[in-house]
Short mmCIF file of C-alpha atoms in Angstrom, two decimals:
data_model
loop_
_atom_site.label_atom_id
_atom_site.label_comp_id
_atom_site.label_asym_id
_atom_site.label_seq_id
_atom_site.Cartn_x
_atom_site.Cartn_y
_atom_site.Cartn_z
CA MET A 1 0.00 -0.01 0.00
CA PHE A 2 1.25 3.40 -0.75
CA LEU A 3 0.28 6.22 1.42
CA PHE A 4 0.71 9.46 -0.28
CA LEU A 5 0.83 11.97 2.45
CA GLN A 6 0.40 15.55 1.48
CA SER A 7 0.00 18.48 3.73
CA PRO A 8 -1.75 17.88 5.98
CA LEU A 9 -1.07 14.34 4.81
CA THR A 10 -2.19 12.58 1.71
CA ARG A 11 -1.72 8.90 1.55
CA SER A 12 -1.80 6.47 -1.29
CA HIS A 13 -2.03 2.82 -0.47
CA ARG A 14 -0.65 0.28 -2.79
CA THR A 15 -0.52 -3.39 -2.08
CA VAL A 16 1.27 -5.95 -4.07
CA ARG A 17 -1.68 -8.25 -3.85
CA ARG A 18 -4.64 -6.15 -4.57
CA GLY A 19 -3.00 -3.08 -5.97
CA ILE A 20 -5.40 -0.68 -4.36
CA VAL A 21 -4.24 2.81 -5.00
CA ARG A 22 -5.91 5.10 -2.60
CA ARG A 23 -4.79 8.58 -2.25
CA TYR A 24 -6.14 10.72 0.44
CA GLU A 25 -5.37 13.41 2.92
CA VAL A 26 -4.84 12.34 6.46
CA ASP A 27 -3.71 13.92 9.66
CA MET A 28 -1.40 11.28 10.97
CA VAL A 29 -0.20 7.78 10.29
CA ILE A 30 1.30 5.34 12.74
CA VAL A 31 3.54 2.78 11.08
CA PRO A 32 4.99 -0.36 12.66
CA ALA A 33 8.61 0.30 11.84
CA THR A 34 11.33 -2.13 12.81
CA THR A 35 12.43 0.25 15.51
CA GLY A 36 8.93 0.48 16.93
CA GLN A 37 5.78 2.39 16.25
CA MET A 38 6.52 5.53 14.31
CA GLY A 39 4.12 8.39 14.00
CA VAL A 40 4.22 10.37 10.78
CA LEU A 41 2.78 13.84 10.65
CA PRO A 42 2.96 16.52 7.99
CA GLY A 43 6.35 18.08 7.88
CA HIS A 44 8.15 14.91 8.92
CA VAL A 45 11.78 14.77 7.92
CA ALA A 46 12.48 12.76 4.79
CA THR A 47 12.95 9.15 5.82
CA ILE A 48 13.17 5.64 4.49
CA ALA A 49 12.01 3.10 6.99
CA GLU A 50 11.40 -0.63 6.89
CA PHE A 51 8.34 -2.20 8.48
CA LYS A 52 7.81 -5.32 10.38
CA PRO A 53 4.39 -6.93 10.17
CA GLY A 54 1.97 -5.02 12.33
CA VAL A 55 -0.88 -2.63 12.52
CA LEU A 56 -0.95 0.53 10.49
CA SER A 57 -3.38 3.15 11.65
CA VAL A 58 -4.53 6.08 9.64
CA HIS A 59 -5.97 9.07 11.46
CA GLU A 60 -8.24 11.40 9.51
CA GLY A 61 -9.67 14.00 11.81
CA SER A 62 -11.58 11.97 14.33
CA GLU A 63 -11.69 8.76 12.28
CA THR A 64 -9.09 6.05 12.57
CA THR A 65 -8.78 3.23 10.10
CA LYS A 66 -6.56 0.37 11.00
CA TYR A 67 -4.88 -2.03 8.62
CA PHE A 68 -2.79 -5.09 9.18
CA VAL A 69 0.28 -4.88 7.00
CA SER A 70 2.93 -7.39 6.23
CA SER A 71 6.46 -6.17 5.86
CA GLY A 72 7.34 -3.36 3.51
CA PHE A 73 8.83 0.07 3.27
CA VAL A 74 7.70 3.60 3.88
CA PHE A 75 9.28 6.51 2.10
CA ILE A 76 8.53 9.86 3.59
CA HIS A 77 9.36 12.65 1.25
CA ALA A 78 10.26 16.16 2.15
CA ASN A 79 7.06 17.59 0.73
CA SER A 80 4.92 15.70 3.24
CA PHE A 81 4.16 12.89 0.87
CA ALA A 82 4.47 9.39 2.20
CA ASP A 83 4.56 6.21 0.19
CA ILE A 84 3.82 2.99 1.98
CA ILE A 85 4.59 -0.14 0.03
CA THR A 86 3.69 -3.50 1.49
CA VAL A 87 3.11 -6.97 0.23
CA LYS A 88 -0.26 -7.24 1.88
CA ALA A 89 -2.58 -4.85 3.62
CA VAL A 90 -5.88 -5.93 5.07
CA PRO A 91 -8.33 -3.69 6.87
CA LEU A 92 -8.64 -4.96 10.40
CA ASP A 93 -12.35 -5.43 10.27
CA ARG A 94 -11.91 -8.06 7.59
CA ILE A 95 -9.80 -10.22 9.82
CA ASN A 96 -11.53 -12.93 11.74
CA ALA A 97 -9.72 -13.48 15.05
CA ASN A 98 -10.76 -17.09 15.51
CA LEU A 99 -9.71 -18.07 12.01
CA VAL A 100 -6.36 -16.43 12.56
CA GLN A 101 -5.81 -18.30 15.84
CA LYS A 102 -6.72 -21.59 14.24
CA ARG A 103 -4.40 -21.02 11.27
CA LEU A 104 -1.59 -20.00 13.57
CA VAL A 105 -1.89 -23.27 15.45
CA ASP A 106 -2.01 -25.23 12.19
CA PHE A 107 1.08 -23.61 10.73
CA THR A 108 3.09 -23.81 13.93
CA GLN A 109 2.38 -27.53 13.97
CA LYS A 110 3.44 -27.83 10.36
CA LEU A 111 6.67 -26.00 11.03
CA SER A 112 7.75 -28.07 13.96
CA MET B 1 -30.91 -37.25 -63.83
CA ALA B 2 -30.76 -35.74 -67.25
CA MET B 3 -27.05 -35.08 -66.93
CA ALA B 4 -26.39 -38.73 -66.14
CA ALA B 5 -28.32 -39.85 -69.18
CA LEU B 6 -26.47 -37.43 -71.39
CA ARG B 7 -23.24 -38.60 -69.88
CA ARG B 8 -24.07 -42.15 -70.76
CA GLU B 9 -24.89 -41.07 -74.31
CA GLY B 10 -21.58 -39.20 -74.45
CA ARG B 11 -19.74 -42.36 -73.50
CA ARG B 12 -21.28 -44.26 -76.38
CA PHE B 13 -20.25 -41.64 -78.90
CA ALA B 14 -16.88 -40.77 -77.49
CA PRO B 15 -14.82 -43.35 -79.43
CA LEU B 16 -16.04 -41.81 -82.68
CA ILE B 17 -14.58 -38.40 -81.92
CA SER B 18 -11.07 -38.10 -83.12
CA PRO B 19 -9.88 -34.60 -82.24
CA ARG B 20 -9.69 -33.86 -78.54
CA PRO B 21 -12.13 -31.14 -77.46
CA ILE B 22 -10.47 -27.95 -76.33
CA THR B 23 -10.04 -27.77 -72.56
CA ALA B 24 -11.73 -24.62 -71.46
CA VAL B 25 -9.85 -24.46 -68.24
CA ARG B 26 -6.47 -22.84 -67.96
CA SER B 27 -4.61 -24.44 -65.07
CA SER B 28 -4.39 -21.82 -62.32
CA PRO B 29 -1.15 -21.38 -60.44
CA ILE B 30 -2.85 -22.26 -57.15
CA VAL B 31 -4.26 -25.60 -58.13
CA PRO B 32 -3.16 -27.99 -60.88
CA THR B 33 -6.22 -29.20 -62.71
CA HIS B 34 -6.48 -32.89 -63.01
CA GLU B 35 -7.61 -34.50 -66.22
CA TYR B 36 -7.86 -38.17 -66.34
CA GLU B 37 -9.25 -40.60 -68.81
CA GLY B 38 -12.33 -42.55 -67.83
CA PRO B 39 -12.85 -46.16 -68.84
CA ILE B 40 -14.05 -45.42 -72.40
CA GLY B 41 -11.97 -42.28 -73.03
CA VAL B 42 -14.22 -39.75 -71.30
CA ARG B 43 -12.39 -36.83 -69.73
CA HIS B 44 -13.45 -35.38 -66.37
CA ILE B 45 -11.76 -32.44 -64.72
CA SER B 46 -11.55 -33.10 -60.98
CA THR B 47 -12.46 -30.48 -58.45
CA GLN B 48 -11.31 -32.70 -55.61
CA VAL B 49 -8.02 -30.94 -54.99
CA VAL B 50 -9.60 -27.53 -54.75
CA ARG B 51 -12.32 -28.86 -52.49
CA ASN B 52 -9.80 -30.40 -50.09
CA ARG B 53 -7.84 -27.21 -49.99
CA MET B 54 -10.96 -25.21 -49.25
CA LYS B 55 -11.88 -27.50 -46.38
CA SER B 56 -8.49 -27.20 -44.73
CA VAL B 57 -8.38 -23.42 -45.12
CA LYS B 58 -11.83 -23.16 -43.60
CA ASN B 59 -10.71 -25.22 -40.63
CA ILE B 60 -7.69 -23.06 -40.15
CA GLN B 61 -9.90 -19.99 -40.19
CA LYS B 62 -12.12 -21.47 -37.48
CA ILE B 63 -9.14 -22.34 -35.31
CA THR B 64 -7.53 -18.94 -35.56
CA LYS B 65 -10.84 -17.25 -34.80
CA ALA B 66 -11.19 -19.39 -31.69
CA MET B 67 -7.62 -18.64 -30.62
CA LYS B 68 -8.34 -14.95 -30.98
CA MET B 69 -11.34 -15.18 -28.63
CA VAL B 70 -9.36 -17.16 -26.08
CA ALA B 71 -6.57 -14.60 -26.18
CA ALA B 72 -9.09 -11.78 -25.74
CA SER B 73 -10.59 -13.33 -22.63
CA LYS B 74 -7.18 -14.11 -21.13
CA LEU B 75 -6.16 -10.52 -21.82
CA ARG B 76 -9.06 -9.14 -19.91
CA ALA B 77 -8.17 -11.26 -16.91
CA VAL B 78 -4.50 -10.22 -16.80
CA GLN B 79 -5.03 -6.61 -17.73
CA THR B 80 -6.59 -5.49 -14.47
CA LYS B 81 -3.80 -7.15 -12.53
CA ALA B 82 -1.12 -5.51 -14.63
CA GLU B 83 -2.63 -2.06 -14.30
CA ASN B 84 -2.91 -2.43 -10.57
CA SER B 85 0.67 -3.57 -10.31
CA ARG B 86 1.91 -0.44 -12.01
CA GLY B 87 1.48 1.47 -8.80
CA LEU B 88 4.07 -0.77 -7.15
CA TRP B 89 7.27 0.42 -8.65
CA GLN B 90 6.32 4.07 -8.97
CA PRO B 91 7.46 5.11 -5.50
CA PHE B 92 10.74 3.31 -6.03
CA THR B 93 11.32 5.18 -9.22
CA ALA B 94 10.27 8.42 -7.54
CA LEU B 95 12.84 7.80 -4.86
CA LEU B 96 15.68 6.13 -6.69
CA GLY B 97 15.09 7.01 -10.33
CA ASP B 98 15.48 4.72 -13.27
CA LEU B 99 18.89 5.23 -14.80
CA PRO B 100 19.39 3.17 -17.91
CA SER B 101 22.57 5.06 -18.73
CA VAL B 102 24.37 4.02 -15.58
CA ASP B 103 27.83 2.68 -16.26
CA VAL B 104 28.62 -0.46 -14.28
CA LYS B 105 30.94 -3.39 -14.47
CA LYS B 106 28.54 -6.23 -14.01
CA ASN B 107 25.33 -6.08 -15.96
CA VAL B 108 22.63 -8.69 -15.83
CA VAL B 109 19.97 -8.61 -18.53
CA VAL B 110 16.71 -10.28 -17.50
CA THR B 111 14.79 -11.07 -20.68
CA ILE B 112 11.11 -11.79 -20.25
CA SER B 113 9.34 -13.68 -23.03
CA SER B 114 6.47 -16.06 -23.55
CA ASP B 115 6.47 -19.84 -23.55
CA LYS B 116 4.01 -20.28 -26.37
CA GLY B 117 4.34 -19.02 -29.88
CA LEU B 118 1.91 -17.56 -32.44
CA CYS B 119 2.09 -14.20 -30.71
CA GLY B 120 3.51 -11.94 -33.34
CA GLY B 121 6.95 -10.38 -33.03
CA ILE B 122 7.13 -9.48 -29.36
CA ASN B 123 9.63 -12.12 -28.37
CA SER B 124 11.96 -11.26 -31.22
CA THR B 125 11.92 -7.57 -30.26
CA SER B 126 12.74 -8.45 -26.63
CA VAL B 127 15.65 -10.57 -27.72
CA LYS B 128 16.86 -7.88 -30.10
CA ILE B 129 16.87 -5.31 -27.34
CA SER B 130 18.64 -7.67 -24.97
CA LYS B 131 21.35 -8.25 -27.50
CA GLY B 132 21.57 -4.51 -28.08
CA ILE B 133 22.09 -3.89 -24.39
CA TYR B 134 24.74 -6.56 -24.33
CA LYS B 135 26.62 -4.85 -27.12
CA LEU B 136 26.18 -1.44 -25.56
CA ASN B 137 27.63 -2.57 -22.30
CA SER B 138 30.54 -4.57 -23.62
CA GLY B 139 34.00 -3.32 -22.99
CA PRO B 140 37.16 -4.03 -21.06
CA GLU B 141 36.50 -5.27 -17.53
CA LYS B 142 32.80 -5.29 -18.13
CA GLU B 143 30.68 -8.38 -18.30
CA THR B 144 27.06 -8.92 -19.15
CA LYS B 145 25.07 -11.99 -18.33
CA TYR B 146 21.60 -13.13 -19.33
CA VAL B 147 18.78 -14.44 -17.22
CA ILE B 148 16.05 -15.82 -19.41
CA LEU B 149 12.38 -16.20 -18.55
CA GLY B 150 10.34 -18.06 -21.16
CA GLU B 151 10.96 -20.63 -23.87
CA LYS B 152 10.97 -18.31 -26.85
CA ALA B 153 13.86 -16.14 -25.69
CA LYS B 154 15.71 -19.27 -24.64
CA ALA B 155 15.47 -20.72 -28.13
CA GLN B 156 16.80 -17.53 -29.69
CA LEU B 157 19.52 -16.65 -27.24
CA ILE B 158 20.90 -20.13 -26.74
CA ARG B 159 22.08 -20.14 -30.32
CA ASP B 160 24.76 -17.50 -30.10
CA SER B 161 25.07 -16.44 -26.48
CA LYS B 162 25.12 -19.80 -24.76
CA LYS B 163 28.11 -19.06 -22.55
CA ASP B 164 26.62 -15.85 -21.20
CA ILE B 165 23.40 -17.33 -19.92
CA GLU B 166 23.25 -17.65 -16.18
CA LEU B 167 19.74 -18.83 -15.48
CA ILE B 168 16.83 -20.09 -17.58
CA ILE B 169 13.32 -20.19 -16.16
CA THR B 170 10.37 -21.57 -18.15
CA GLU B 171 6.72 -22.50 -17.60
CA LEU B 172 6.06 -19.35 -15.71
CA GLN B 173 2.40 -19.17 -16.63
CA LYS B 174 1.43 -22.68 -15.64
CA ASN B 175 -0.25 -21.28 -12.56
CA PRO B 176 -1.81 -17.85 -12.58
CA LEU B 177 0.81 -15.22 -11.94
CA SER B 178 1.11 -14.16 -8.33
CA TYR B 179 3.51 -12.05 -6.29
CA THR B 180 4.68 -15.00 -4.22
CA GLN B 181 5.81 -16.86 -7.31
CA VAL B 182 7.62 -13.85 -8.67
CA SER B 183 9.27 -13.03 -5.37
CA VAL B 184 10.63 -16.61 -5.15
CA LEU B 185 11.97 -16.13 -8.65
CA ALA B 186 13.55 -12.80 -7.82
CA ASP B 187 15.12 -14.42 -4.80
CA GLU B 188 16.69 -17.15 -6.94
CA ILE B 189 18.05 -14.63 -9.35
CA LEU B 190 19.49 -12.40 -6.67
CA LYS B 191 21.09 -15.35 -4.89
CA ASN B 192 22.76 -16.89 -7.92
CA VAL B 193 23.83 -13.94 -9.94
CA GLU B 194 26.33 -11.24 -9.09
CA TYR B 195 25.19 -7.92 -10.36
CA ASP B 196 25.82 -4.23 -10.24
CA ALA B 197 22.82 -3.37 -12.35
CA LEU B 198 19.86 -5.49 -13.38
CA ARG B 199 18.19 -4.55 -16.61
CA ILE B 200 14.79 -6.08 -17.11
CA VAL B 201 13.63 -6.26 -20.75
CA PHE B 202 9.94 -6.74 -21.32
CA ASN B 203 7.05 -5.52 -23.47
CA LYS B 204 4.99 -2.87 -21.81
CA PHE B 205 1.34 -3.01 -22.52
CA HIS B 206 -0.04 0.33 -23.70
CA SER B 207 -3.12 -0.82 -25.48
CA VAL B 208 -4.48 -3.86 -27.31
CA VAL B 209 -2.57 -2.91 -30.44
CA SER B 210 0.54 -1.30 -29.03
CA PHE B 211 3.26 -3.03 -27.00
CA VAL B 212 6.41 -1.12 -26.38
CA PRO B 213 9.65 -2.91 -25.50
CA THR B 214 10.94 -1.40 -22.29
CA VAL B 215 14.01 -1.66 -20.07
CA SER B 216 13.76 -1.18 -16.33
CA THR B 217 16.98 -0.73 -14.43
CA VAL B 218 17.47 -1.80 -10.83
CA LEU B 219 20.74 -0.93 -9.21
CA SER B 220 22.56 -2.78 -6.49
CA PRO B 221 22.96 -0.88 -3.21
CA GLU B 222 26.68 -0.25 -3.75
CA ILE B 223 26.00 1.44 -7.03
CA VAL B 224 23.18 3.44 -5.47
CA GLU B 225 25.67 4.74 -2.92
CA ARG B 226 28.16 5.55 -5.60
CA GLU B 227 25.62 7.39 -7.71
CA SER B 228 24.18 9.30 -4.79
CA GLU B 229 27.62 10.56 -3.88
CA SER B 230 28.28 11.76 -7.35
CA GLY B 231 25.09 13.80 -7.35
CA GLY B 232 22.39 13.90 -9.93
CA LYS B 233 18.98 12.30 -9.43
CA LEU B 234 20.18 10.04 -6.65
CA GLY B 235 22.03 12.86 -4.90
CA GLU B 236 18.92 13.61 -2.90
CA LEU B 237 19.01 10.14 -1.44
CA ASP B 238 21.46 11.27 1.22
CA SER B 239 18.96 13.74 2.53
CA TYR B 240 16.73 10.84 3.58
CA GLU B 241 17.27 9.59 7.03
CA VAL B 242 17.29 5.87 7.15
CA GLU B 243 15.44 4.63 10.10
CA GLY B 244 15.77 1.28 11.74
CA GLY B 245 18.06 -1.66 11.16
CA GLU B 246 21.67 -1.79 12.06
CA THR B 247 23.25 0.02 9.19
CA LYS B 248 22.07 2.10 6.30
CA GLY B 249 23.59 -0.49 3.98
CA GLU B 250 21.34 -3.23 5.21
CA ILE B 251 18.23 -1.20 4.73
CA LEU B 252 19.33 -0.26 1.22
CA GLN B 253 19.98 -3.89 0.46
CA ASN B 254 16.48 -4.85 1.50
CA LEU B 255 15.17 -1.92 -0.45
CA ALA B 256 16.97 -2.99 -3.60
CA GLU B 257 15.68 -6.53 -3.31
CA PHE B 258 12.14 -5.40 -2.70
CA GLN B 259 12.36 -3.02 -5.62
CA PHE B 260 13.59 -5.80 -7.86
CA SER B 261 10.73 -8.11 -6.93
CA CYS B 262 8.15 -5.36 -7.44
CA VAL B 263 9.59 -4.39 -10.80
CA MET B 264 9.74 -8.04 -11.86
CA PHE B 265 6.14 -8.60 -10.86
CA ASN B 266 4.99 -5.68 -12.93
CA ALA B 267 7.23 -6.65 -15.84
CA VAL B 268 5.98 -10.22 -15.92
CA LEU B 269 2.35 -9.12 -15.84
CA GLU B 270 2.84 -6.51 -18.55
CA ASN B 271 4.59 -9.03 -20.74
CA ALA B 272 1.75 -11.51 -20.27
CA CYS B 273 -0.72 -8.81 -21.33
CA SER B 274 1.37 -7.90 -24.36
CA GLU B 275 1.60 -11.56 -25.32
CA GLN B 276 -2.18 -11.98 -25.29
CA GLY B 277 -2.70 -8.77 -27.14
CA ALA B 278 -0.15 -9.67 -29.81
CA ARG B 279 -1.71 -13.10 -30.19
CA MET B 280 -5.10 -11.54 -30.67
CA SER B 281 -3.90 -9.33 -33.52
CA ALA B 282 -1.80 -12.13 -35.08
CA MET B 283 -4.77 -14.52 -35.07
CA ASP B 284 -7.04 -11.82 -36.36
CA SER B 285 -4.88 -11.08 -39.38
CA SER B 286 -4.45 -14.82 -39.94
CA SER B 287 -8.20 -15.44 -40.03
CA ARG B 288 -8.60 -12.52 -42.42
CA ASN B 289 -5.94 -14.00 -44.68
CA ALA B 290 -7.65 -17.38 -44.53
CA GLY B 291 -10.89 -15.68 -45.52
CA ASP B 292 -9.23 -14.04 -48.53
CA MET B 293 -7.66 -17.27 -49.56
CA LEU B 294 -11.01 -19.03 -49.25
CA ASP B 295 -12.58 -16.45 -51.57
CA ARG B 296 -9.93 -16.99 -54.19
CA LEU B 297 -10.22 -20.74 -53.94
CA THR B 298 -14.02 -20.55 -54.25
CA LEU B 299 -13.65 -18.65 -57.51
CA THR B 300 -11.21 -21.22 -58.81
CA TYR B 301 -13.49 -24.04 -57.73
CA ASN B 302 -16.47 -22.54 -59.54
CA ARG B 303 -14.44 -21.93 -62.66
CA THR B 304 -13.22 -25.50 -62.65
CA ARG B 305 -16.64 -26.89 -62.05
CA GLN B 306 -18.21 -24.84 -64.79
CA ALA B 307 -15.40 -25.70 -67.17
CA SER B 308 -15.88 -29.42 -66.62
CA ILE B 309 -19.61 -29.12 -67.26
CA THR B 310 -18.94 -27.14 -70.40
CA THR B 311 -16.46 -29.73 -71.58
CA GLU B 312 -18.90 -32.53 -71.09
CA LEU B 313 -21.64 -30.67 -72.95
CA ILE B 314 -19.31 -29.93 -75.84
CA GLU B 315 -18.35 -33.55 -76.08
CA ILE B 316 -21.92 -34.72 -76.01
CA ILE B 317 -23.11 -32.17 -78.52
CA SER B 318 -20.24 -32.70 -80.92
CA GLY B 319 -20.85 -36.40 -80.63
CA ALA B 320 -24.53 -35.95 -81.39
CA SER B 321 -23.84 -33.63 -84.31
CA ALA B 322 -21.26 -36.07 -85.68
CA LEU B 323 -23.95 -38.71 -85.83
CA GLU B 324 -26.42 -36.49 -87.61
CA GLY B 325 -23.93 -34.95 -89.93
#
């Protein structure tokens, strides 16, 4: 997913899997960087950061949308644009907790 | 039938006719007319050859029409995927730029082609461009290697560049194309091949009738460092703080690998689209040619048929008049 952040913040999401390109203005994004949760606001210094799998949350005014993202990169450009590129991004409400638990157990068994 | 009766009459009179009746048919260059003598010297001109030819051309026309429809439906399926995947490599290019003119020691040309044929000239153009890049980047201390995806490029490149081929991958489209498959592929390539710059040659899909051969360049992290120090497009890279990880080099390495897999994914999808589009237009022109050929053969068939009828009539009538006269 690419987030294009423009002042305030415009994000464009792009996933490898579904290739959704969404571009919108947001107030803040919290990304699960390898060094921990990183908050990105307009005017952030230009950065390249790598993600680990985690929860990405997008804050638009009073609304927050959360996505689960697999690993990827975020490029924050000097003009308050941010690109977030991940292999997979799923909105959290589409994830079924029970199914995930079951699958986790299955795959851990397969691995061992 | 009346014709049969007349024919029988003709047979009885035929031995009395000495001069051969003039054949009204000029043998056409397409089909040699066949004249053969019947049991009592009756001549029939056979339309069998033309008829066989017409049947086979008609079958070919049906097959090519069907292939065109299949290609059209496959195109629709892959096209949405390809267009969505275009967004993947754009941020990388925005950040790192695409520098085809970069001068490096170790070049690797990744040629993407199709496995199946009958798709027009797209594979030949890809191979031509790959060879061009090879020539462009040849020089002292420089080496260029090929990585080939697809049977068609393999067949063409194995003939004269066998020693420069590092890796050959075929049967890519057996399962529908997915990112996991391509990322495994990219992994293989990155593991086995030393590179300073990877140049991916593929056909970009602009529209159903236009496919443009394109080269995408992905640089290794060392070269990225080198180029960013020397300024230019990559000079701004230094202004980016690199967050996380142990060293900047590690992050750049991951970045380069991720970029390669994204670019490959897009390239493979675009090439698949171009292949289907090229096949559509090739099959379309082939069915049109078959239709033209069928028209010409039908004319020849009718001429032959009418000529044989005329010949028979002449024989009968001259026989009858010989009796009376």
